[in-house]
Short mmCIF file of C-alpha atoms in Angstrom, two decimals:
data_model
loop_
_atom_site.label_atom_id
_atom_site.label_comp_id
_atom_site.label_asym_id
_atom_site.label_seq_id
_atom_site.Cartn_x
_atom_site.Cartn_y
_atom_site.Cartn_z
CA MET A 722 78.25 129.54 100.31
CA THR A 723 74.71 128.56 99.38
CA PRO A 724 73.83 124.89 98.87
CA ALA A 725 73.61 125.58 95.14
CA ALA A 726 77.07 127.19 95.10
CA ARG A 727 78.48 124.14 96.88
CA VAL A 728 76.99 121.92 94.16
CA GLN A 729 78.54 124.06 91.42
CA ALA A 730 81.94 123.92 93.11
CA SER A 731 81.59 120.15 93.39
CA ILE A 732 80.81 119.92 89.69
CA GLU A 733 84.00 121.81 88.79
CA ILE A 734 86.10 119.67 91.15
CA LEU A 735 84.60 116.44 89.83
CA ASP A 736 85.31 117.45 86.24
CA ASP A 737 89.00 117.86 87.08
CA ILE A 738 89.05 114.48 88.84
CA LEU A 739 87.26 112.76 85.96
CA ALA A 740 89.90 114.23 83.65
CA GLY A 741 92.56 112.33 85.60
CA ALA A 742 93.72 114.69 88.35
CA PRO A 743 94.35 113.21 91.84
CA VAL A 744 91.41 113.69 94.20
CA GLU A 745 93.25 115.26 97.13
CA LYS A 746 95.30 117.52 94.88
CA VAL A 747 92.16 118.93 93.27
CA LEU A 748 90.37 119.42 96.59
CA THR A 749 93.41 121.10 98.16
CA GLY A 750 93.91 123.33 95.13
CA TRP A 751 90.28 124.43 95.14
CA ALA A 752 90.41 125.23 98.86
CA ARG A 753 93.55 127.35 98.41
CA ARG A 754 91.96 129.31 95.57
CA SER A 755 88.65 129.73 97.39
CA ARG A 756 89.49 131.62 100.56
CA PHE A 757 85.85 132.73 100.79
CA ALA A 758 84.81 129.16 101.59
CA GLY A 759 84.47 128.39 105.28
CA SER A 760 85.24 125.10 106.99
CA LYS A 761 81.62 123.94 106.72
CA ASP A 762 81.63 124.75 103.00
CA ARG A 763 84.83 122.77 102.42
CA ALA A 764 83.49 119.82 104.42
CA ALA A 765 80.18 119.81 102.53
CA ILE A 766 81.91 119.98 99.15
CA ARG A 767 84.30 117.21 100.11
CA ASP A 768 81.32 115.06 101.09
CA HIS A 769 79.61 115.81 97.76
CA VAL A 770 82.73 114.82 95.83
CA PHE A 771 83.39 111.59 97.70
CA ASP A 772 79.73 110.55 97.59
CA ALA A 773 79.73 111.11 93.83
CA LEU A 774 82.92 109.09 93.36
CA ARG A 775 81.56 106.20 95.41
CA ARG A 776 78.46 106.08 93.18
CA LYS A 777 79.95 107.29 89.93
CA ARG A 778 78.23 104.76 87.65
CA SER A 779 74.75 104.90 89.18
CA TYR A 780 74.79 108.69 89.52
CA ALA A 781 75.87 109.04 85.89
CA ALA A 782 72.89 106.90 84.85
CA LEU A 783 70.54 108.96 87.01
CA GLY A 784 72.06 112.26 85.90
CA GLY A 785 72.30 111.65 82.18
CA SER A 786 76.07 111.89 81.74
CA ASP A 787 79.43 110.83 83.14
CA THR A 788 80.46 114.41 83.95
CA GLY A 789 80.67 116.41 87.14
CA ARG A 790 77.31 117.96 86.30
CA GLY A 791 75.77 114.60 85.50
CA LEU A 792 77.01 113.11 88.75
CA MET A 793 75.60 115.97 90.83
CA ILE A 794 72.25 115.82 89.03
CA GLY A 795 72.22 112.08 89.69
CA ALA A 796 73.17 112.63 93.34
CA THR A 797 70.31 115.11 93.78
CA ARG A 798 67.82 112.73 92.19
CA ALA A 799 69.07 109.80 94.28
CA SER A 800 68.65 111.76 97.51
CA GLY A 801 65.22 113.09 96.57
CA GLY A 802 66.50 116.65 96.42
CA ASP A 803 64.85 119.49 94.51
CA LEU A 804 66.70 120.02 91.23
CA ALA A 805 64.82 123.26 90.51
CA GLU A 806 65.98 124.68 93.84
CA LEU A 807 69.67 123.92 93.29
CA PHE A 808 70.09 124.18 89.51
CA THR A 809 68.81 127.71 88.99
CA GLY A 810 71.59 129.41 87.04
CA ASN A 811 71.49 132.31 89.50
CA ARG A 812 74.82 133.75 90.58
CA HIS A 813 77.04 130.80 91.60
CA ALA A 814 74.44 128.09 91.07
CA PRO A 815 74.64 125.51 88.25
CA MET A 816 72.50 126.08 85.15
CA PRO A 817 68.95 124.67 85.12
CA VAL A 818 68.54 121.01 84.22
CA GLN A 819 67.66 120.47 80.55
CA GLU A 820 65.11 118.03 79.12
CA THR A 821 67.97 116.02 77.65
CA GLU A 822 69.48 115.44 81.10
CA THR A 823 67.15 112.59 81.95
CA ALA A 824 67.65 109.53 84.10
CA ARG A 825 67.80 106.09 82.49
CA ASP A 826 67.43 102.56 83.78
CA PHE A 827 70.55 100.85 85.04
CA ALA A 828 72.19 98.76 82.33
CA SER A 829 73.43 96.06 84.72
CA GLU A 830 73.73 95.04 88.36
CA ALA A 831 77.32 96.28 88.28
CA GLU A 832 76.15 99.75 87.26
CA LYS A 833 73.37 99.76 89.86
CA TYR A 834 75.83 98.89 92.64
CA ASP A 835 78.75 100.97 91.32
CA ILE A 836 81.31 98.30 90.49
CA PRO A 837 83.36 98.28 87.27
CA GLU A 838 81.70 95.93 84.76
CA TRP A 839 84.80 93.77 84.26
CA LEU A 840 85.17 93.35 88.03
CA TRP A 841 81.60 92.33 88.85
CA PRO A 842 82.09 88.59 88.09
CA ARG A 843 85.16 88.51 90.35
CA PHE A 844 83.19 90.23 93.10
CA ALA A 845 80.40 87.70 92.71
CA ASP A 846 82.83 84.76 92.82
CA SER A 847 84.62 86.15 95.87
CA LEU A 848 81.68 87.36 97.95
CA LYS A 849 78.95 84.83 97.10
CA ASP A 850 75.82 85.65 99.17
CA ALA A 851 77.51 88.77 100.57
CA LEU A 852 77.88 90.28 97.09
CA VAL A 853 75.04 92.82 97.15
CA PRO A 854 75.36 93.83 100.83
CA CYS A 855 79.11 94.45 100.36
CA ALA A 856 78.62 96.35 97.10
CA MET A 857 75.98 98.51 98.78
CA SER A 858 78.31 99.18 101.70
CA LEU A 859 80.95 100.40 99.27
CA GLN A 860 78.42 102.95 97.96
CA ASN A 861 78.28 104.65 101.36
CA ARG A 862 80.57 106.55 103.65
CA ALA A 863 82.83 104.53 105.92
CA PRO A 864 82.53 104.84 109.70
CA VAL A 865 85.23 106.68 111.61
CA HIS A 866 87.14 104.25 113.83
CA LEU A 867 89.77 104.81 116.48
CA ARG A 868 92.22 102.37 118.01
CA VAL A 869 92.56 102.79 121.75
CA ASN A 870 96.21 102.68 122.76
CA PHE A 871 96.31 100.23 125.66
CA LEU A 872 99.83 101.39 126.53
CA LYS A 873 98.27 104.61 127.82
CA THR A 874 94.61 104.00 128.61
CA ASP A 875 91.67 101.61 128.31
CA LEU A 876 88.34 101.82 126.45
CA GLY A 877 86.58 103.67 129.26
CA GLY A 878 89.41 106.15 129.69
CA ALA A 879 89.55 106.88 125.98
CA ILE A 880 85.77 107.30 125.72
CA ASP A 881 85.76 109.74 128.64
CA ALA A 882 88.72 111.73 127.30
CA LEU A 883 87.07 112.05 123.89
CA LYS A 884 83.71 112.98 125.42
CA SER A 885 85.30 115.85 127.35
CA GLU A 886 86.24 117.35 123.97
CA GLY A 887 82.84 116.87 122.36
CA ILE A 888 83.68 113.60 120.58
CA VAL A 889 81.24 110.74 121.14
CA ALA A 890 82.51 107.20 120.58
CA HIS A 891 81.44 103.70 121.49
CA PRO A 892 82.99 100.21 121.24
CA VAL A 893 82.42 98.00 118.20
CA GLN A 894 82.29 94.21 118.15
CA VAL A 895 84.91 93.74 115.44
CA CYS A 896 87.86 94.34 117.76
CA GLN A 897 88.25 95.00 121.48
CA THR A 898 90.57 97.97 120.87
CA ALA A 899 88.18 99.72 118.45
CA LEU A 900 85.82 102.64 118.92
CA GLU A 901 83.39 104.11 116.40
CA VAL A 902 83.00 107.88 116.46
CA THR A 903 79.39 108.97 116.08
CA GLU A 904 79.74 112.69 116.89
CA GLY A 905 82.58 115.18 116.54
CA ALA A 906 84.72 113.20 114.08
CA ARG A 907 86.19 116.36 112.57
CA ARG A 908 87.61 117.34 115.98
CA ILE A 909 89.77 114.24 116.39
CA ALA A 910 92.96 115.49 114.76
CA GLN A 911 93.02 118.58 117.00
CA SER A 912 91.96 116.77 120.18
CA GLN A 913 94.13 116.25 123.22
CA ALA A 914 93.18 112.57 123.27
CA TYR A 915 94.85 112.23 119.88
CA ALA A 916 97.78 114.52 120.68
CA ARG A 917 98.54 112.55 123.88
CA GLY A 918 98.53 109.25 122.00
CA LEU A 919 95.45 107.80 123.67
CA VAL A 920 93.88 107.01 120.30
CA GLU A 921 94.86 106.57 116.65
CA LEU A 922 92.67 106.65 113.56
CA GLN A 923 92.43 103.07 112.29
CA ASP A 924 89.65 100.93 110.84
CA ALA A 925 88.30 98.25 113.18
CA ALA A 926 89.08 95.34 110.82
CA SER A 927 92.60 96.67 110.35
CA GLN A 928 92.94 96.50 114.12
CA ALA A 929 91.38 93.02 114.22
CA VAL A 930 93.99 91.68 111.78
CA VAL A 931 96.69 92.56 114.33
CA ALA A 932 94.59 91.44 117.30
CA ALA A 933 94.29 87.98 115.68
CA LEU A 934 98.03 87.43 116.25
CA ASP A 935 99.01 85.55 119.40
CA LEU A 936 101.64 88.04 120.55
CA ARG A 937 103.57 87.38 123.75
CA PRO A 938 106.29 89.30 125.64
CA GLY A 939 109.75 88.71 124.24
CA MET A 940 108.59 88.11 120.67
CA ARG A 941 110.42 89.83 117.81
CA VAL A 942 107.89 91.01 115.22
CA LEU A 943 108.51 92.50 111.77
CA ASP A 944 105.91 94.61 109.96
CA TYR A 945 107.28 94.06 106.47
CA CYS A 946 105.13 96.54 104.48
CA ALA A 947 104.77 99.11 107.24
CA GLY A 948 103.86 102.19 105.20
CA GLY A 949 102.82 104.97 107.57
CA GLY A 950 103.01 102.63 110.53
CA GLY A 951 99.40 102.11 111.61
CA LYS A 952 99.75 98.37 112.11
CA ALA A 953 103.28 98.66 113.49
CA LEU A 954 101.85 100.93 116.20
CA ALA A 955 99.09 98.40 116.91
CA LEU A 956 101.74 95.68 117.19
CA ALA A 957 103.86 97.83 119.49
CA ALA A 958 100.89 98.40 121.80
CA HIS A 959 101.44 94.85 123.09
CA GLU A 960 103.64 94.99 126.19
CA GLY A 961 107.06 93.36 125.84
CA VAL A 962 106.88 92.80 122.07
CA GLU A 963 109.91 93.98 120.08
CA VAL A 964 108.60 95.58 116.89
CA TYR A 965 110.49 96.31 113.68
CA ALA A 966 109.08 98.25 110.72
CA HIS A 967 110.22 97.87 107.12
CA ASP A 968 109.00 99.17 103.79
CA VAL A 969 110.58 98.85 100.37
CA ASN A 970 110.03 102.63 100.08
CA SER A 971 111.60 103.89 103.29
CA GLY A 972 110.13 107.37 102.72
CA ARG A 973 106.68 106.03 103.56
CA MET A 974 107.88 105.38 107.12
CA LYS A 975 109.06 108.92 107.83
CA ASP A 976 106.23 109.64 110.29
CA ILE A 977 106.62 106.45 112.31
CA PRO A 978 109.14 107.83 114.86
CA THR A 979 106.88 110.80 115.67
CA ARG A 980 103.78 108.61 115.88
CA ALA A 981 105.59 106.07 118.06
CA GLU A 982 106.81 108.77 120.45
CA ARG A 983 103.28 110.13 120.78
CA ALA A 984 101.97 106.61 121.49
CA GLY A 985 104.70 105.78 123.99
CA ALA A 986 105.76 102.85 121.81
CA LYS A 987 109.13 101.65 120.58
CA ILE A 988 109.53 100.72 116.90
CA THR A 989 112.85 100.04 115.18
CA ILE A 990 112.99 101.18 111.55
CA LEU A 991 114.72 98.82 109.11
CA ASN A 992 115.68 99.54 105.52
CA SER A 993 115.91 96.58 103.14
CA ASP A 994 119.68 96.34 103.60
CA ASP A 995 119.18 96.10 107.37
CA LEU A 996 117.08 92.91 107.29
CA SER A 997 120.01 90.58 106.82
CA GLY A 998 121.51 89.90 110.22
CA VAL A 999 118.47 91.09 112.16
CA ASP A 1000 116.34 88.12 111.10
CA PRO A 1001 114.86 85.64 111.84
CA PHE A 1002 111.70 86.93 113.53
CA ASP A 1003 109.09 85.16 115.60
CA VAL A 1004 106.36 86.85 113.56
CA VAL A 1005 106.58 88.44 110.13
CA PHE A 1006 103.43 90.38 109.32
CA VAL A 1007 102.74 91.65 105.83
CA ASP A 1008 99.83 93.87 104.86
CA ALA A 1009 100.51 93.33 101.17
CA PRO A 1010 99.98 95.88 98.38
CA CYS A 1011 96.54 95.18 96.99
CA SER A 1012 93.55 96.58 95.12
CA GLY A 1013 92.27 98.19 98.31
CA SER A 1014 88.79 96.97 97.37
CA GLY A 1015 87.84 96.53 101.02
CA SER A 1016 88.52 100.20 101.71
CA TRP A 1017 87.05 101.83 98.60
CA ARG A 1018 84.57 103.74 100.75
CA ARG A 1019 87.54 105.78 101.98
CA ALA A 1020 89.40 105.97 98.66
CA PRO A 1021 86.70 105.57 96.00
CA ALA A 1022 88.88 106.75 93.13
CA GLY A 1023 90.79 103.46 93.48
CA LYS A 1024 87.69 101.56 92.42
CA TRP A 1025 87.69 103.22 89.01
CA ALA A 1026 91.47 103.26 88.58
CA LEU A 1027 91.85 99.49 88.99
CA THR A 1028 92.31 97.57 85.73
CA GLU A 1029 92.64 93.89 84.89
CA ASP A 1030 96.33 94.40 84.12
CA ARG A 1031 96.92 96.19 87.42
CA LEU A 1032 95.13 93.46 89.36
CA ARG A 1033 97.27 90.84 87.62
CA ASP A 1034 100.41 92.80 88.52
CA LEU A 1035 99.31 93.02 92.16
CA THR A 1036 98.81 89.28 92.47
CA THR A 1037 102.31 88.76 91.06
CA ILE A 1038 103.71 91.17 93.65
CA GLN A 1039 101.77 89.49 96.47
CA ALA A 1040 103.06 86.02 95.56
CA ARG A 1041 106.63 87.31 95.30
CA ILE A 1042 106.47 89.05 98.67
CA LEU A 1043 105.31 85.87 100.38
CA SER A 1044 108.16 83.83 98.92
CA ASP A 1045 110.68 86.59 99.72
CA ILE A 1046 109.75 86.95 103.38
CA ALA A 1047 109.28 83.27 104.22
CA PRO A 1048 113.02 82.87 105.02
CA LEU A 1049 112.77 85.75 107.52
CA VAL A 1050 110.51 83.69 109.80
CA HIS A 1051 112.08 81.70 112.62
CA PRO A 1052 111.40 77.92 112.35
CA GLY A 1053 108.16 77.40 114.22
CA GLY A 1054 107.38 81.11 113.89
CA LEU A 1055 104.46 82.76 112.15
CA LEU A 1056 104.06 84.35 108.74
CA ALA A 1057 100.91 86.48 108.75
CA TYR A 1058 99.55 87.67 105.40
CA ALA A 1059 96.84 90.33 105.11
CA THR A 1060 95.14 92.53 102.55
CA CYS A 1061 92.39 95.15 102.63
CA SER A 1062 90.86 93.41 99.63
CA VAL A 1063 87.62 91.46 99.21
CA LEU A 1064 88.85 89.64 96.09
CA ASN A 1065 89.74 85.97 96.42
CA VAL A 1066 92.40 86.28 93.72
CA GLU A 1067 94.39 88.47 96.17
CA ASN A 1068 93.50 86.48 99.27
CA GLY A 1069 92.80 82.77 99.50
CA ALA A 1070 94.12 82.08 96.01
CA ILE A 1071 97.50 83.62 96.89
CA ILE A 1072 97.76 81.52 100.05
CA ASP A 1073 96.69 78.32 98.29
CA ASP A 1074 99.28 78.88 95.57
CA PHE A 1075 101.99 79.53 98.16
CA LEU A 1076 101.16 76.30 100.01
CA ASP A 1077 101.23 74.37 96.73
CA HIS A 1078 104.78 75.57 96.06
CA PHE A 1079 106.14 75.44 99.64
CA SER A 1080 104.99 72.14 101.09
CA GLN A 1081 106.83 72.62 104.40
CA TRP A 1082 104.39 75.41 105.30
CA ARG A 1083 100.85 74.95 106.58
CA GLU A 1084 97.98 77.32 107.29
CA THR A 1085 96.79 77.58 110.89
CA TYR A 1086 94.24 80.42 110.62
CA ARG A 1087 92.19 82.18 107.96
CA LYS A 1088 89.58 84.91 108.37
CA THR A 1089 87.69 87.34 106.17
CA TRP A 1090 86.03 90.56 107.31
CA HIS A 1091 83.36 91.71 104.88
CA VAL A 1092 82.72 95.38 104.12
CA THR A 1093 79.95 96.29 106.56
CA HIS A 1094 78.75 99.22 108.62
CA GLU A 1095 81.24 98.12 111.30
CA SER A 1096 84.45 97.71 109.29
CA ASP A 1097 86.31 97.71 106.00
CA GLY A 1098 86.88 94.49 104.11
CA PHE A 1099 89.99 92.57 105.20
CA PHE A 1100 91.56 89.15 104.85
CA THR A 1101 94.29 87.43 106.84
CA SER A 1102 96.00 84.05 106.88
CA HIS A 1103 98.56 82.63 109.36
CA LEU A 1104 101.24 80.28 108.09
CA THR A 1105 103.86 78.26 109.93
CA ARG A 1106 106.38 75.51 109.23
#
């Protein structure tokens, strides 16, 4: 495909997404219908689409409309590309840009930095001086991070194994188990280093949230909202720690046994009915359902799908989960709360409210990771009684 044809395909895909279709479903459907497209074409189009979704508001302003075409015109202008070269109308290229498709000034800081207007004040209140740097980070592609599985190798061994397969990675400061991939990221899923369980795909701050726990041999640890098991695997990489995984939707955990076997880890799956009688635990860790605002570089559609009502519902869920799991913690044990959100209403405010209502608990640790070039945005708090 020519660069212009890739732009036209991206326009059509974006129009379907803007109409409400799920991002991955649209991309997968297009790929299945477009057998002529090679792997490089599909990768380039995917990059176009995700870049446009990350900067939907600013690109629409630069491109003259909130449509797939407007976003791709805006993207071309933002990158300094040649509109006349791409928008020719020839064969599979998009039609030439019209005089009416002009750029306009940004109406607000929120539009300039691609944050929903209603959310901008909450971002400002939560991030303070980090507001603009974090908003700008969310406009760009996230780094590719790996967690080195210390059950099977160390940093040097993982780096060498990856390098032998054309994948270049180096340590990052955020967490001692984390590597950032700078070359060959698309080879990871098919690599032997991945297949042998030496590494797992996981953001560095997500790893750091687990690394912040003082885990010791003999501890019984519950990952209460385990999902696909990324953090349960990180927990189980600590020698001698007995790890349990639970999720209210047990179907989300279906891949954990296979992932654990590959990693050489042991994780016991618990359904909700299984919790009674297995508790209490030395550590109960909960990566609570949240806005995902710290990881919107990876899932940018979530930024535009979030509403005030949905955010309010999430904070209700977060508060309820904390009160529900508190009895599962052994006296003197640890309740660790985390979100991949940058919003205080989902983070510190939830913890402060919990402590106001449950006076026997106290906070022993609190840390925020801002959205930067080195990690997603994360928050964690440790509670004990």
